[in-house]
Every structure is written in C-alpha cells, then in structure tokens.
PDB file of C-alpha atoms in Angstrom:
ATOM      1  CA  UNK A  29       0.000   0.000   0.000  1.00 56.00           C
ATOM      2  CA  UNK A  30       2.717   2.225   0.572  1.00 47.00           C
ATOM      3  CA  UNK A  31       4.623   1.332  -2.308  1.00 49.00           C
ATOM      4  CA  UNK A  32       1.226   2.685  -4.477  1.00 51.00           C
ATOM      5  CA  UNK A  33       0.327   5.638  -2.533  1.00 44.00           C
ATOM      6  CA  UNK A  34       4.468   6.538  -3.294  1.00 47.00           C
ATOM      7  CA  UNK A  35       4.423   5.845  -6.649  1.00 39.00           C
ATOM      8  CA  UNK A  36       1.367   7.583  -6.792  1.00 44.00           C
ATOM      9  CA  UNK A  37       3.180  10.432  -5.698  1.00 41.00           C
ATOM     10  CA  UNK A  38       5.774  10.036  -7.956  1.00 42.00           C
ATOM     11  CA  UNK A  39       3.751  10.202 -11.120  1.00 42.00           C
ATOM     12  CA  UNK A  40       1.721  13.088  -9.425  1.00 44.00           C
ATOM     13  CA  UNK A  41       4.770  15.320  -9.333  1.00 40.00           C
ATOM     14  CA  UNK A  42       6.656  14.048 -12.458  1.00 43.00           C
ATOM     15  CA  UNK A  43       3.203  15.201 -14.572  1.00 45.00           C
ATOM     16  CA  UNK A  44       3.169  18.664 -13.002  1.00 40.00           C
ATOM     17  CA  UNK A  45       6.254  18.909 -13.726  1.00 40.00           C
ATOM     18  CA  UNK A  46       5.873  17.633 -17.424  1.00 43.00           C
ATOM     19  CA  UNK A  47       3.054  20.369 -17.810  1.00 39.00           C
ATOM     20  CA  UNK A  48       5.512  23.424 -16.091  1.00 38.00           C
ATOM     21  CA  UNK A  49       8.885  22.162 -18.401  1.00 37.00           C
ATOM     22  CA  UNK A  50       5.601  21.939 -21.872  1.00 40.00           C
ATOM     23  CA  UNK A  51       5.196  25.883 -21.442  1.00 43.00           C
ATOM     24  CA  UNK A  52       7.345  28.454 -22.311  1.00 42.00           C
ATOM     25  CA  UNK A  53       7.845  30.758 -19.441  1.00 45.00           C
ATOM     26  CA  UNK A  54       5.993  34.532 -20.394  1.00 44.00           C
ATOM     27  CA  UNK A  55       8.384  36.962 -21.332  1.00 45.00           C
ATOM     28  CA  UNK A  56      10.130  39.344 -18.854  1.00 43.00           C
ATOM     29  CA  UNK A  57       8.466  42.772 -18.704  1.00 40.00           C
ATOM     30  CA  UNK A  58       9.717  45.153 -21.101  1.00 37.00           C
ATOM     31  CA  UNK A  59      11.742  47.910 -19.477  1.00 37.00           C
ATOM     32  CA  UNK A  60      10.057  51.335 -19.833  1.00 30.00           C
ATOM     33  CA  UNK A  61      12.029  53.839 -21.299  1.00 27.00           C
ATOM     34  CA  UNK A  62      14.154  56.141 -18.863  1.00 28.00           C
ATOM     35  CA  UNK A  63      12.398  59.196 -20.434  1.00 27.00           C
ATOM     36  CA  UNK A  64       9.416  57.939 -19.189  1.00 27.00           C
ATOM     37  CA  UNK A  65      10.567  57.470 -15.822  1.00 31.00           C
ATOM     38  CA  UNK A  66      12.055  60.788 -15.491  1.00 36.00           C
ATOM     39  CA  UNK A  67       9.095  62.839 -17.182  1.00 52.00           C
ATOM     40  CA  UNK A  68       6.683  62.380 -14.073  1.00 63.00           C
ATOM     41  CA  UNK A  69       9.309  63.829 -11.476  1.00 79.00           C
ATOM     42  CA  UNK A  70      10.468  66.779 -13.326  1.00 85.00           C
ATOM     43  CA  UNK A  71       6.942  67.896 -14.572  1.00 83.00           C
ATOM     44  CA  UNK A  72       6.353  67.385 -10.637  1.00 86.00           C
ATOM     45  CA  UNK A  73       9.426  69.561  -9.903  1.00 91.00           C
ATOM     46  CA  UNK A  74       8.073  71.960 -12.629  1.00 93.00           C
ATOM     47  CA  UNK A  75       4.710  72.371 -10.678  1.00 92.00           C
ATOM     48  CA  UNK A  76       6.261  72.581  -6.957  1.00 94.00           C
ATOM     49  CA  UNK A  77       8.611  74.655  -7.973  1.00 96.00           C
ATOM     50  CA  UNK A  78       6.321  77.306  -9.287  1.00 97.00           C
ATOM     51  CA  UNK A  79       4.069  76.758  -6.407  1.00 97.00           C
ATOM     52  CA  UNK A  80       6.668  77.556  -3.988  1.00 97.00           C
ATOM     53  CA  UNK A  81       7.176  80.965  -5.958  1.00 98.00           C
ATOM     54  CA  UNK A  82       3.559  82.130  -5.205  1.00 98.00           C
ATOM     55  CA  UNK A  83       3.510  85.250  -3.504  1.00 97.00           C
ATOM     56  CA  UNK A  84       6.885  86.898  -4.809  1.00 98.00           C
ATOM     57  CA  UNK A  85       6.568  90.181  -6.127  1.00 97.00           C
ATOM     58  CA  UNK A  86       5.825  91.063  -9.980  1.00 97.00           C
ATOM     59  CA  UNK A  87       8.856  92.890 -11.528  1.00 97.00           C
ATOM     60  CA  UNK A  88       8.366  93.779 -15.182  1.00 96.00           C
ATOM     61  CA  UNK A  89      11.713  92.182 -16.291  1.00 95.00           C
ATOM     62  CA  UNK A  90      12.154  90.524 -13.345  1.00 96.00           C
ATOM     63  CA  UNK A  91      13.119  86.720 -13.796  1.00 96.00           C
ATOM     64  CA  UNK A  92      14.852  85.780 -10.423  1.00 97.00           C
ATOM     65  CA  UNK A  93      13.342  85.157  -6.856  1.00 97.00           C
ATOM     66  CA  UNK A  94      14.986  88.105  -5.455  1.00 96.00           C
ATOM     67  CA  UNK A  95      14.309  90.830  -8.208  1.00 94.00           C
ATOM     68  CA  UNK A  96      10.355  89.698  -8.661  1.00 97.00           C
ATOM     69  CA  UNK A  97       8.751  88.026 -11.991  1.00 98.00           C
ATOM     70  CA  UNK A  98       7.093  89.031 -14.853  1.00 97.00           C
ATOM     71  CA  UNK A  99       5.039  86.191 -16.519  1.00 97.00           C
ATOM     72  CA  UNK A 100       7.732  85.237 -18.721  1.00 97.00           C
ATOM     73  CA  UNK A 101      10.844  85.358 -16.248  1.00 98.00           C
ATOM     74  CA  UNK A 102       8.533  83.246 -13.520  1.00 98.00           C
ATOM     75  CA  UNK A 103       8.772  80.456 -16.654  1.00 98.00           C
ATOM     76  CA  UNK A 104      12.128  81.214 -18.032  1.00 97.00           C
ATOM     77  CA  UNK A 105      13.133  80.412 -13.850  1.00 98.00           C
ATOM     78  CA  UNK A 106      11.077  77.536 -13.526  1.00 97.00           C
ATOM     79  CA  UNK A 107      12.473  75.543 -16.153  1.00 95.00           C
ATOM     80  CA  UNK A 108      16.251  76.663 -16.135  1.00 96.00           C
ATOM     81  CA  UNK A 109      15.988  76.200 -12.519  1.00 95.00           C
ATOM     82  CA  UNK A 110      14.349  72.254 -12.256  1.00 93.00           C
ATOM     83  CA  UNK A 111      14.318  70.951 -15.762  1.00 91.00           C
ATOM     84  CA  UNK A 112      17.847  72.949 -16.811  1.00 91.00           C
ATOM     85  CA  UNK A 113      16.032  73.893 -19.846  1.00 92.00           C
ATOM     86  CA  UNK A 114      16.747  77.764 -21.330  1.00 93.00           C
ATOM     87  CA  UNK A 115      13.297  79.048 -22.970  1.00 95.00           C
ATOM     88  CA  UNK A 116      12.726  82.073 -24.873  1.00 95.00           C
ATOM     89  CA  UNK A 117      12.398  85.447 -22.803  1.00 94.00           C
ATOM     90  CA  UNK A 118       8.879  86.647 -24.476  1.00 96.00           C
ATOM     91  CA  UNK A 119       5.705  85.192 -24.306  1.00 96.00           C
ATOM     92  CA  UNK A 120       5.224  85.817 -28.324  1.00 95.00           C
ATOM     93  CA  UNK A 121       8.281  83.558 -28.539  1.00 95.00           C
ATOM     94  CA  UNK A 122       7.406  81.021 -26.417  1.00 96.00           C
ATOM     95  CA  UNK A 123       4.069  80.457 -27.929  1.00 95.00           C
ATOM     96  CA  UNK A 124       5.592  80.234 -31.108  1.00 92.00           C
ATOM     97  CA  UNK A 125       8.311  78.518 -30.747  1.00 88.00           C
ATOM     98  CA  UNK A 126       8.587  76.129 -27.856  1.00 89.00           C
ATOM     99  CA  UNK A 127       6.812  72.697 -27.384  1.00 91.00           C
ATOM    100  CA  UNK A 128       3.844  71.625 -29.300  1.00 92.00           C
ATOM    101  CA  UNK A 129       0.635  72.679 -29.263  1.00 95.00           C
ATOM    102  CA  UNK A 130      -1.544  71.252 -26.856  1.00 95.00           C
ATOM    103  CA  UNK A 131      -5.434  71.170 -26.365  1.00 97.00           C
ATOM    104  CA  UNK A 132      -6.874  72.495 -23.576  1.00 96.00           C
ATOM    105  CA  UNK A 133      -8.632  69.233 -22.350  1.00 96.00           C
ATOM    106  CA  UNK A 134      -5.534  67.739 -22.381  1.00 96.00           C
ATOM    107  CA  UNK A 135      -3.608  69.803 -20.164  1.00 96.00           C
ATOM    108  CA  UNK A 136      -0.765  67.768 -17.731  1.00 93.00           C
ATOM    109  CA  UNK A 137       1.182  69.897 -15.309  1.00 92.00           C
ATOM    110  CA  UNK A 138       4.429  71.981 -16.918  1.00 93.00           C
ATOM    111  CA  UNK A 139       2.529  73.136 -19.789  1.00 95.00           C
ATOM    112  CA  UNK A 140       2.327  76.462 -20.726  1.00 97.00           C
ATOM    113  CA  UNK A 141      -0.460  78.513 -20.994  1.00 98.00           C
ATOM    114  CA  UNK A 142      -0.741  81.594 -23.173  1.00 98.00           C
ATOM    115  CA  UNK A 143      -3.111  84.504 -23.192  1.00 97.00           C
ATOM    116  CA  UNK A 144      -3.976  87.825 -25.058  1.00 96.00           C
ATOM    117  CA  UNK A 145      -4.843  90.135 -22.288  1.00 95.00           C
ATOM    118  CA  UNK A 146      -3.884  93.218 -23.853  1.00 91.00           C
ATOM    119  CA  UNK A 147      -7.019  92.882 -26.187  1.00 84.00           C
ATOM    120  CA  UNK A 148      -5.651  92.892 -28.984  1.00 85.00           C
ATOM    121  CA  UNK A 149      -5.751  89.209 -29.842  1.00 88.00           C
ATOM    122  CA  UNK A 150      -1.940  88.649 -29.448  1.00 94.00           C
ATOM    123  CA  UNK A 151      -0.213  86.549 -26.841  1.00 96.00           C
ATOM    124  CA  UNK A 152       0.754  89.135 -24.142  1.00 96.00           C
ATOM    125  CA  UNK A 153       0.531  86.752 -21.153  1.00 97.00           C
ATOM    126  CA  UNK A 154       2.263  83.170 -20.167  1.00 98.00           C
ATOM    127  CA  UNK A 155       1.631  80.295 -16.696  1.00 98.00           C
ATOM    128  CA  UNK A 156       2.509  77.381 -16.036  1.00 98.00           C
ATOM    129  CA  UNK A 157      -0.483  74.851 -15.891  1.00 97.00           C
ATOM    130  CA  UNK A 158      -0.435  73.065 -12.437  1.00 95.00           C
ATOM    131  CA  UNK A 159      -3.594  70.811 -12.566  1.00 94.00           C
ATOM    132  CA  UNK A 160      -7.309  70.747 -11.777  1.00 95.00           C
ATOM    133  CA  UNK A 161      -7.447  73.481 -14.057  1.00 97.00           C
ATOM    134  CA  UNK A 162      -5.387  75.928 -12.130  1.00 98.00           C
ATOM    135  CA  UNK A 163      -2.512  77.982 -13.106  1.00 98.00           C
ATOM    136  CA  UNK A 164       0.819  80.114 -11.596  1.00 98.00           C
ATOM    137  CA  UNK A 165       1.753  83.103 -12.973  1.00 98.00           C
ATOM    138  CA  UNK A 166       3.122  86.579 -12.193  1.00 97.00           C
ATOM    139  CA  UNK A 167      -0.232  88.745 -13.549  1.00 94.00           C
ATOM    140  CA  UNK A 168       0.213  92.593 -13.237  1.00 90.00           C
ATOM    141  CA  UNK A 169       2.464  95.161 -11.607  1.00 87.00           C
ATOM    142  CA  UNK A 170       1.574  95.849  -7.678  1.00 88.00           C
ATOM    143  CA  UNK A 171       0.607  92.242  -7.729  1.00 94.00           C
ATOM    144  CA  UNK A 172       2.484  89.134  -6.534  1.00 97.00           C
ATOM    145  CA  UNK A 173       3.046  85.531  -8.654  1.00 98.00           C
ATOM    146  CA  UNK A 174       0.080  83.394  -7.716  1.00 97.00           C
ATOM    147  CA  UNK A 175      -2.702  81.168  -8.515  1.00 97.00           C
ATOM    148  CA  UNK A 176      -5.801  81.161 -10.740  1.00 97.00           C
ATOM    149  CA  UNK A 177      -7.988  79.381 -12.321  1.00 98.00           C
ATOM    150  CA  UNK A 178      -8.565  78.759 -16.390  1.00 98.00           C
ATOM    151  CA  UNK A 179     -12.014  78.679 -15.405  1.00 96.00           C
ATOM    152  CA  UNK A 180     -12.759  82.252 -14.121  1.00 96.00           C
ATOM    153  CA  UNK A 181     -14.266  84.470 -17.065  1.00 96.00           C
ATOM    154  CA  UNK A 182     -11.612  86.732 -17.654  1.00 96.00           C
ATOM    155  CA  UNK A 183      -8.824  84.012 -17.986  1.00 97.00           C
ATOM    156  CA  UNK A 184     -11.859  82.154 -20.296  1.00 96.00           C
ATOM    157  CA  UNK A 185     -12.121  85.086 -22.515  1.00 96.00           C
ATOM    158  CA  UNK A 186      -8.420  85.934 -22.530  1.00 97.00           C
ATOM    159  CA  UNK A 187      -7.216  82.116 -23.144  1.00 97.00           C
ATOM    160  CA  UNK A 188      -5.075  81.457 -26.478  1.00 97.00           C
ATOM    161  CA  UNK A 189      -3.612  78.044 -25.498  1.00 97.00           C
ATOM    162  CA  UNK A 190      -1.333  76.085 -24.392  1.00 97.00           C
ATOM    163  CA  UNK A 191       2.279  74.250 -25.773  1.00 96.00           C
ATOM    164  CA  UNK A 192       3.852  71.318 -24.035  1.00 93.00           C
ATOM    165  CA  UNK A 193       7.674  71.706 -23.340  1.00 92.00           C
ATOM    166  CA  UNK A 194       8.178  68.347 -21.633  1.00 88.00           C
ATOM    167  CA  UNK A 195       8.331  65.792 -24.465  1.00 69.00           C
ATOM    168  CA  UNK A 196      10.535  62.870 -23.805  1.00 47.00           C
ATOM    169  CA  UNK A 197      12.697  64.265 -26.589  1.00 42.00           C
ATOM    170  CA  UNK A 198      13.202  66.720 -24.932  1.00 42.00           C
ATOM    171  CA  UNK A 199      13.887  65.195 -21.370  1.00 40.00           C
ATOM    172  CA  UNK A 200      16.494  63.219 -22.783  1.00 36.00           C
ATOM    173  CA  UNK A 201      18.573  66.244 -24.054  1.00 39.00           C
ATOM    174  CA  UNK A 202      18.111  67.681 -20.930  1.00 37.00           C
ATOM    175  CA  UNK A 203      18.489  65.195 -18.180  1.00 37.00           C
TER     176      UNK A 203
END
C-alpha cells in the first residue's frame, strides 16, 4: 500500500512537472524607457517649484526670486531652474516657438499657458499649468506671482492656449 500511494506520488509530481517544463515561461516585462521614468518627477518639480514661488513680487523684467517676476521670467526660472532647460524670454516667442501645441482638455502639469490680455488678440501673457485646471503666474504690476484658475471668465475670454515643453525628446537632451 505504501509502495502505491508513493508511486502515486511520484507520477503526481513528475506530470506537473511535465506540464511546467511543456510551457514556455511569459516573457520578462519590457523595461520602460528612462524618459518615461524621469518625465513624471520633473513635470512634478516643474509644478512645486512654481508653487513655492507664489507670492513673490511682480517685476516687469524681473526673472529671479529676489528681483520679482514678470510672466515670462517666472517660466524662463522655472524651467532653467528644475528641468535645466533655457526658454525664450517673451511670451510671443514662447508660444511660437517652444513645445507643441496642446489642447486644452488635455492639459498635464508643466505646460504652458498663453493669453492675449492686452485685447488685442496677441499673446501678451504666459503660466505654467499646475492641474485641476489651475494655473501660476506673475499677472500685473503691484501684484504678486500666484494662482488662478482657467475657469474664471476673464482668464476664459483671454485664453489662447497652451504648448507642451516636456516631451521625452526633450527630457532626454536635458536630463
């Protein structure tokens, strides 16, 4: 009896593992791409970055911390600053020139934002989009960098769009 019950066992395991050593084992998991890795973190350090600068003084000009911001110089400092990526100095150049064009539903956090609040239909104003539909930027003289949202009329009315700078091709030129 115990001769049957082993050799029972015996042909138990050998067929399980007949059946493992029939199947090719699945593939590994493909890697993903360092510039996909990386892209999440610095559009993260993109948006904390300019959060953190809420509240300093507008400066037309200005593109440090310590001298103030105008639009453009809060985003020129942004992304030299975290991504080590050199932009153009005017929001006319920017819009034309940087990134590609993105739609507005499918805003992600880094992207730039462009305006025409001089009413003339030209781009005379730049943010950074941080999510939920809210954006940084350095607005008027007297006034400080901070917060609004696309959603308030004026910023409706005024709203141009937007270009992405943080492409992967462009992440892996600037690591």
């Amino acid at each position: 009896m115990l001769a049957k019950a082993r050799l029972l066992l015996l042909l138990t395991v050998a067929s399980l593992l007949g059946a493992c050593a029939s199947h090719t084992p699945p593939p590994p998991p493909e890697p993903v791409p360092e510039v996909q890795q990386v892209q999440p973190r610095v559009s993260h350090d993109v948006l904390f970055r300019a959060l953190g600068l809420v509240g300093t003084p507008y400066r037309y000009g200005g593109n440090t911390p310590d001298s103030g911001f105008d639009c453009s110089g809060l985003i020129g400092y942004v992304y030299r600053d975290v991504a080590g990526i050199s932009l153009p100095r005017t929001t006319l150049e920017m819009k034309s020139s940087v990134g590609r064009s993105v739609a507005r539903q499918s805003l992600k956090a880094g992207d730039l934002v462009f305006f025409a609040t001089n009413g003339r239909g030209r781009v005379s104003h730049a943010g950074i989009y941080v999510g939920e539909g809210r954006f940084v930027h350095a607005p008027s003289t007297g006034g400080t960098v901070r917060l609004d949202d696309l959603a308030d009329g004026y910023w409706q009315k005024t709203y141009l769009g937007a270009r992405r700078v943080l492409e992967s091709d462009t992440l892996a030129r600037h690591p």
